[in-house]
PDB file of C-alpha atoms in Angstrom:
ATOM      1  CA  MET A 260     -36.347  48.118-120.816  1.00 62.00           C
ATOM      2  CA  LYS A 261     -33.745  49.015-118.014  1.00 82.00           C
ATOM      3  CA  GLY A 262     -34.812  51.606-115.705  1.00 84.00           C
ATOM      4  CA  SER A 263     -31.402  53.408-116.018  1.00 90.00           C
ATOM      5  CA  LEU A 264     -31.964  53.534-119.765  1.00 92.00           C
ATOM      6  CA  ILE A 265     -35.394  54.794-119.174  1.00 92.00           C
ATOM      7  CA  TRP A 266     -34.337  57.461-117.050  1.00 92.00           C
ATOM      8  CA  TYR A 267     -31.427  58.546-119.272  1.00 95.00           C
ATOM      9  CA  ALA A 268     -33.598  58.801-122.110  1.00 94.00           C
ATOM     10  CA  GLN A 269     -36.068  61.074-120.606  1.00 94.00           C
ATOM     11  CA  ARG A 270     -33.178  63.411-119.076  1.00 95.00           C
ATOM     12  CA  TYR A 271     -31.381  63.625-122.496  1.00 96.00           C
ATOM     13  CA  SER A 272     -34.407  64.358-124.241  1.00 96.00           C
ATOM     14  CA  SER A 273     -35.314  67.126-122.045  1.00 97.00           C
ATOM     15  CA  ILE A 274     -31.884  68.678-122.524  1.00 98.00           C
ATOM     16  CA  LEU A 275     -32.262  68.336-126.318  1.00 97.00           C
ATOM     17  CA  ILE A 276     -35.486  70.190-126.298  1.00 97.00           C
ATOM     18  CA  LEU A 277     -33.912  72.910-124.178  1.00 98.00           C
ATOM     19  CA  ILE A 278     -31.206  73.270-126.591  1.00 98.00           C
ATOM     20  CA  TYR A 279     -33.853  73.540-129.521  1.00 98.00           C
ATOM     21  CA  VAL A 280     -35.828  76.192-127.507  1.00 97.00           C
ATOM     22  CA  ALA A 281     -32.698  78.204-126.905  1.00 97.00           C
ATOM     23  CA  TYR A 282     -31.663  77.978-130.561  1.00 96.00           C
ATOM     24  CA  ILE A 283     -35.145  79.614-131.593  1.00 95.00           C
ATOM     25  CA  PHE A 284     -34.903  82.275-129.033  1.00 93.00           C
ATOM     26  CA  TYR A 285     -31.098  82.846-130.264  1.00 94.00           C
ATOM     27  CA  PHE A 286     -32.357  83.163-133.831  1.00 93.00           C
ATOM     28  CA  LEU A 287     -35.257  85.735-132.757  1.00 90.00           C
ATOM     29  CA  PHE A 288     -33.069  87.854-130.568  1.00 90.00           C
ATOM     30  CA  SER A 289     -30.462  88.249-132.972  1.00 91.00           C
ATOM     31  CA  PHE A 290     -32.427  90.456-135.219  1.00 85.00           C
ATOM     32  CA  ASN A 291     -33.184  92.766-132.284  1.00 84.00           C
ATOM     33  CA  GLY A 292     -37.044  92.662-132.696  1.00 77.00           C
ATOM     34  CA  GLN A 293     -36.703  93.365-136.429  1.00 88.00           C
ATOM     35  CA  ILE A 294     -37.401  90.101-137.950  1.00 88.00           C
ATOM     36  CA  SER A 295     -39.251  90.125-141.033  1.00 90.00           C
ATOM     37  CA  TYR A 296     -41.696  87.492-142.283  1.00 93.00           C
ATOM     38  CA  PHE A 297     -39.424  86.661-145.131  1.00 94.00           C
ATOM     39  CA  ASP A 298     -36.421  85.861-142.443  1.00 92.00           C
ATOM     40  CA  TRP A 299     -38.662  83.559-140.193  1.00 92.00           C
ATOM     41  CA  THR A 300     -39.967  81.351-143.156  1.00 94.00           C
ATOM     42  CA  MET A 301     -36.530  81.235-144.680  1.00 95.00           C
ATOM     43  CA  PHE A 302     -35.361  79.808-141.104  1.00 94.00           C
ATOM     44  CA  ILE A 303     -38.156  77.588-140.551  1.00 94.00           C
ATOM     45  CA  LEU A 304     -38.633  76.033-144.007  1.00 94.00           C
ATOM     46  CA  SER A 305     -34.706  75.347-144.159  1.00 96.00           C
ATOM     47  CA  PHE A 306     -33.916  71.607-144.518  1.00 97.00           C
ATOM     48  CA  GLU A 307     -31.807  71.640-141.288  1.00 96.00           C
ATOM     49  CA  MET A 308     -34.651  73.397-139.314  1.00 96.00           C
ATOM     50  CA  ARG A 309     -37.212  70.874-140.729  1.00 97.00           C
ATOM     51  CA  ALA A 310     -34.873  67.982-139.828  1.00 97.00           C
ATOM     52  CA  PHE A 311     -34.302  69.448-136.353  1.00 96.00           C
ATOM     53  CA  THR A 312     -37.867  69.962-135.609  1.00 97.00           C
ATOM     54  CA  SER A 313     -38.778  66.508-136.574  1.00 97.00           C
ATOM     55  CA  LEU A 314     -36.134  65.066-134.201  1.00 97.00           C
ATOM     56  CA  ILE A 315     -37.532  67.140-131.380  1.00 97.00           C
ATOM     57  CA  SER A 316     -40.908  66.163-132.261  1.00 96.00           C
ATOM     58  CA  LEU A 317     -39.934  62.701-131.686  1.00 96.00           C
ATOM     59  CA  LEU A 318     -38.258  63.317-128.592  1.00 96.00           C
ATOM     60  CA  ILE A 319     -41.065  65.173-127.355  1.00 96.00           C
ATOM     61  CA  ILE A 320     -43.096  62.199-127.781  1.00 96.00           C
ATOM     62  CA  LEU A 321     -40.434  59.876-126.591  1.00 94.00           C
ATOM     63  CA  HIS A 322     -40.108  62.135-123.034  1.00 95.00           C
ATOM     64  CA  SER A 323     -44.085  62.376-122.731  1.00 94.00           C
ATOM     65  CA  PHE A 324     -44.396  58.573-123.563  1.00 93.00           C
ATOM     66  CA  ILE A 325     -41.816  57.972-120.540  1.00 93.00           C
ATOM     67  CA  GLY A 326     -43.758  60.339-118.227  1.00 93.00           C
ATOM     68  CA  LEU A 327     -47.290  58.938-118.807  1.00 92.00           C
ATOM     69  CA  TRP A 328     -45.935  55.326-118.779  1.00 92.00           C
ATOM     70  CA  THR A 329     -44.384  56.124-115.061  1.00 91.00           C
ATOM     71  CA  VAL A 330     -47.615  57.682-114.143  1.00 91.00           C
ATOM     72  CA  GLY A 331     -49.563  54.908-115.353  1.00 91.00           C
ATOM     73  CA  THR A 332     -47.491  52.186-113.685  1.00 90.00           C
ATOM     74  CA  ASP A 333     -47.194  54.219-110.265  1.00 90.00           C
ATOM     75  CA  TYR A 334     -50.826  55.283-109.904  1.00 91.00           C
ATOM     76  CA  LEU A 335     -53.009  52.959-111.769  1.00 88.00           C
ATOM     77  CA  THR A 336     -52.521  49.827-109.702  1.00 89.00           C
ATOM     78  CA  LYS A 337     -55.039  47.751-107.557  1.00 89.00           C
ATOM     79  CA  ARG A 338     -53.320  49.078-104.397  1.00 88.00           C
ATOM     80  CA  THR A 339     -53.861  52.725-105.280  1.00 87.00           C
ATOM     81  CA  LEU A 340     -57.023  52.536-107.068  1.00 85.00           C
ATOM     82  CA  GLY A 341     -58.318  50.809-104.068  1.00 85.00           C
ATOM     83  CA  PHE A 342     -58.419  53.850-102.073  1.00 83.00           C
ATOM     84  CA  LEU A 343     -61.131  55.213-104.548  1.00 80.00           C
ATOM     85  CA  ASN A 344     -63.377  52.178-104.698  1.00 84.00           C
ATOM     86  CA  LYS A 345     -63.104  48.551-104.421  1.00 85.00           C
ATOM     87  CA  SER A 346     -64.718  47.868-107.956  1.00 84.00           C
ATOM     88  CA  VAL A 347     -62.535  50.359-109.505  1.00 86.00           C
ATOM     89  CA  ALA A 348     -59.464  48.618-108.080  1.00 88.00           C
ATOM     90  CA  THR A 349     -60.815  45.056-109.556  1.00 89.00           C
ATOM     91  CA  ASN A 350     -60.679  46.948-112.923  1.00 89.00           C
ATOM     92  CA  ALA A 351     -57.157  48.462-112.657  1.00 90.00           C
ATOM     93  CA  ASN A 352     -55.482  46.429-115.089  1.00 91.00           C
ATOM     94  CA  ILE A 353     -58.263  47.472-117.676  1.00 93.00           C
ATOM     95  CA  ILE A 354     -58.178  51.068-116.699  1.00 92.00           C
ATOM     96  CA  ARG A 355     -54.375  51.114-117.142  1.00 93.00           C
ATOM     97  CA  ASN A 356     -54.295  49.303-120.320  1.00 94.00           C
ATOM     98  CA  ALA A 357     -57.156  51.812-121.612  1.00 95.00           C
ATOM     99  CA  TYR A 358     -54.834  54.655-120.474  1.00 94.00           C
ATOM    100  CA  TYR A 359     -51.771  53.290-122.197  1.00 95.00           C
ATOM    101  CA  PHE A 360     -53.641  52.792-125.364  1.00 96.00           C
ATOM    102  CA  LEU A 361     -55.030  56.235-125.445  1.00 96.00           C
ATOM    103  CA  PHE A 362     -51.657  57.994-124.895  1.00 92.00           C
ATOM    104  CA  VAL A 363     -49.894  55.700-127.483  1.00 94.00           C
ATOM    105  CA  VAL A 364     -52.619  56.496-130.084  1.00 97.00           C
ATOM    106  CA  MET A 365     -52.431  60.313-129.545  1.00 96.00           C
ATOM    107  CA  GLY A 366     -48.612  60.229-129.645  1.00 94.00           C
ATOM    108  CA  ILE A 367     -49.073  58.442-133.144  1.00 96.00           C
ATOM    109  CA  LEU A 368     -51.597  60.881-134.297  1.00 97.00           C
ATOM    110  CA  TYR A 369     -49.532  63.835-132.922  1.00 96.00           C
ATOM    111  CA  LEU A 370     -46.148  62.769-134.629  1.00 94.00           C
ATOM    112  CA  ILE A 371     -48.188  61.938-137.986  1.00 96.00           C
ATOM    113  CA  ALA A 372     -49.726  65.455-137.912  1.00 97.00           C
ATOM    114  CA  ILE A 373     -46.362  67.380-137.066  1.00 96.00           C
ATOM    115  CA  LEU A 374     -44.476  65.620-139.571  1.00 95.00           C
ATOM    116  CA  TYR A 375     -47.187  66.343-142.044  1.00 97.00           C
ATOM    117  CA  ILE A 376     -47.054  69.940-141.337  1.00 96.00           C
ATOM    118  CA  ILE A 377     -43.629  70.248-141.247  1.00 95.00           C
ATOM    119  CA  TRP A 378     -42.592  68.425-144.617  1.00 94.00           C
ATOM    120  CA  LEU A 379     -45.734  68.967-146.672  1.00 90.00           C
TER     121      LEU A 379
END
Protein backbone atom coordinates (compact mmCIF):
# COMPACT_ATOMS: atom_id res chain seq x y z
CA MET A 1 0.00 0.00 0.00
CA LYS A 2 1.26 3.49 -0.75
CA GLY A 3 2.52 5.48 2.19
CA SER A 4 0.59 8.60 1.25
CA LEU A 5 -2.67 6.63 1.04
CA ILE A 6 -2.09 5.25 4.53
CA TRP A 7 -1.21 8.71 5.83
CA TYR A 8 -4.39 10.24 4.36
CA ALA A 9 -6.55 7.36 5.61
CA GLN A 10 -5.36 7.90 9.16
CA ARG A 11 -5.80 11.68 9.02
CA TYR A 12 -9.27 11.55 7.46
CA SER A 13 -10.40 8.87 9.89
CA SER A 14 -9.34 11.07 12.81
CA ILE A 15 -11.32 13.99 11.36
CA LEU A 16 -14.44 11.83 11.02
CA ILE A 17 -14.01 10.53 14.58
CA LEU A 18 -13.78 14.14 15.78
CA ILE A 19 -16.97 15.02 13.87
CA TYR A 20 -18.73 12.05 15.52
CA VAL A 21 -17.67 13.16 19.01
CA ALA A 22 -18.70 16.76 18.26
CA TYR A 23 -22.10 15.52 17.04
CA ILE A 24 -22.63 13.59 20.30
CA PHE A 25 -21.67 16.65 22.38
CA TYR A 26 -23.91 18.88 20.26
CA PHE A 27 -26.84 16.57 20.96
CA LEU A 28 -26.08 16.48 24.68
CA PHE A 29 -25.67 20.25 25.03
CA SER A 30 -28.76 21.03 22.95
CA PHE A 31 -30.91 19.90 25.91
CA ASN A 32 -29.25 22.32 28.37
CA GLY A 33 -28.52 19.52 30.83
CA GLN A 34 -32.15 18.34 30.89
CA ILE A 35 -31.83 15.27 28.67
CA SER A 36 -34.10 12.38 29.58
CA TYR A 37 -33.47 8.68 29.23
CA PHE A 38 -36.14 8.51 26.53
CA ASP A 39 -34.47 11.25 24.46
CA TRP A 40 -31.07 9.57 24.75
CA THR A 41 -32.34 6.11 23.79
CA MET A 42 -34.31 7.46 20.85
CA PHE A 43 -31.18 9.23 19.65
CA ILE A 44 -28.83 6.27 20.10
CA LEU A 45 -31.26 3.64 18.76
CA SER A 46 -32.14 5.54 15.59
CA PHE A 47 -31.01 3.87 12.38
CA GLU A 48 -28.87 6.85 11.38
CA MET A 49 -26.99 6.88 14.67
CA ARG A 50 -26.45 3.12 14.59
CA ALA A 51 -25.09 3.33 11.04
CA PHE A 52 -22.90 6.32 11.94
CA THR A 53 -21.60 4.53 15.06
CA SER A 54 -20.85 1.40 13.02
CA LEU A 55 -18.89 3.46 10.50
CA ILE A 56 -16.98 5.26 13.24
CA SER A 57 -16.17 1.94 14.93
CA LEU A 58 -14.72 0.68 11.66
CA LEU A 59 -12.74 3.91 11.28
CA ILE A 60 -11.39 3.61 14.83
CA ILE A 61 -10.15 0.11 14.00
CA LEU A 62 -8.60 1.34 10.75
CA HIS A 63 -6.97 4.27 12.54
CA SER A 64 -5.56 2.08 15.30
CA PHE A 65 -4.42 -0.60 12.83
CA ILE A 66 -2.39 1.96 10.89
CA GLY A 67 -0.88 3.36 14.09
CA LEU A 68 -0.01 -0.04 15.52
CA TRP A 69 1.36 -1.24 12.18
CA THR A 70 3.61 1.82 12.08
CA VAL A 71 4.88 1.13 15.60
CA GLY A 72 5.59 -2.48 14.64
CA THR A 73 7.48 -1.63 11.47
CA ASP A 74 9.45 1.17 13.15
CA TYR A 75 10.37 -0.35 16.50
CA LEU A 76 10.15 -4.14 16.22
CA THR A 77 13.11 -4.65 13.90
CA LYS A 78 16.45 -6.39 14.35
CA ARG A 79 18.22 -3.07 14.61
CA THR A 80 15.99 -1.54 17.29
CA LEU A 81 15.52 -4.74 19.29
CA GLY A 82 19.27 -5.35 19.11
CA PHE A 83 19.73 -2.58 21.66
CA LEU A 84 17.85 -4.72 24.18
CA ASN A 85 19.43 -8.09 23.63
CA LYS A 86 21.14 -9.96 20.80
CA SER A 87 18.88 -13.04 21.13
CA VAL A 88 15.79 -10.83 21.05
CA ALA A 89 17.09 -9.19 17.88
CA THR A 90 17.44 -12.55 16.11
CA ASN A 91 13.75 -13.23 16.78
CA ALA A 92 12.56 -9.77 15.69
CA ASN A 93 10.48 -11.08 12.77
CA ILE A 94 8.70 -13.60 15.00
CA ILE A 95 8.02 -10.93 17.62
CA ARG A 96 6.73 -8.48 15.00
CA ASN A 97 4.46 -11.10 13.38
CA ALA A 98 3.08 -12.14 16.79
CA TYR A 99 2.46 -8.45 17.52
CA TYR A 100 0.62 -8.03 14.20
CA PHE A 101 -1.43 -11.17 14.79
CA LEU A 102 -2.40 -10.00 18.27
CA PHE A 103 -3.68 -6.58 17.25
CA VAL A 104 -5.47 -7.90 14.15
CA VAL A 105 -7.31 -10.52 16.22
CA MET A 106 -8.16 -7.95 18.88
CA GLY A 107 -9.43 -5.55 16.22
CA ILE A 108 -11.68 -8.20 14.68
CA LEU A 109 -13.05 -9.18 18.10
CA TYR A 110 -13.63 -5.51 18.94
CA LEU A 111 -15.51 -4.92 15.69
CA ILE A 112 -17.67 -8.03 16.16
CA ALA A 113 -18.50 -7.02 19.74
CA ILE A 114 -19.33 -3.43 18.81
CA LEU A 115 -21.52 -4.41 15.86
CA TYR A 116 -23.29 -6.99 18.02
CA ILE A 117 -23.97 -4.38 20.71
CA ILE A 118 -25.13 -1.77 18.21
CA TRP A 119 -27.42 -3.87 16.04
CA LEU A 120 -28.78 -6.58 18.36
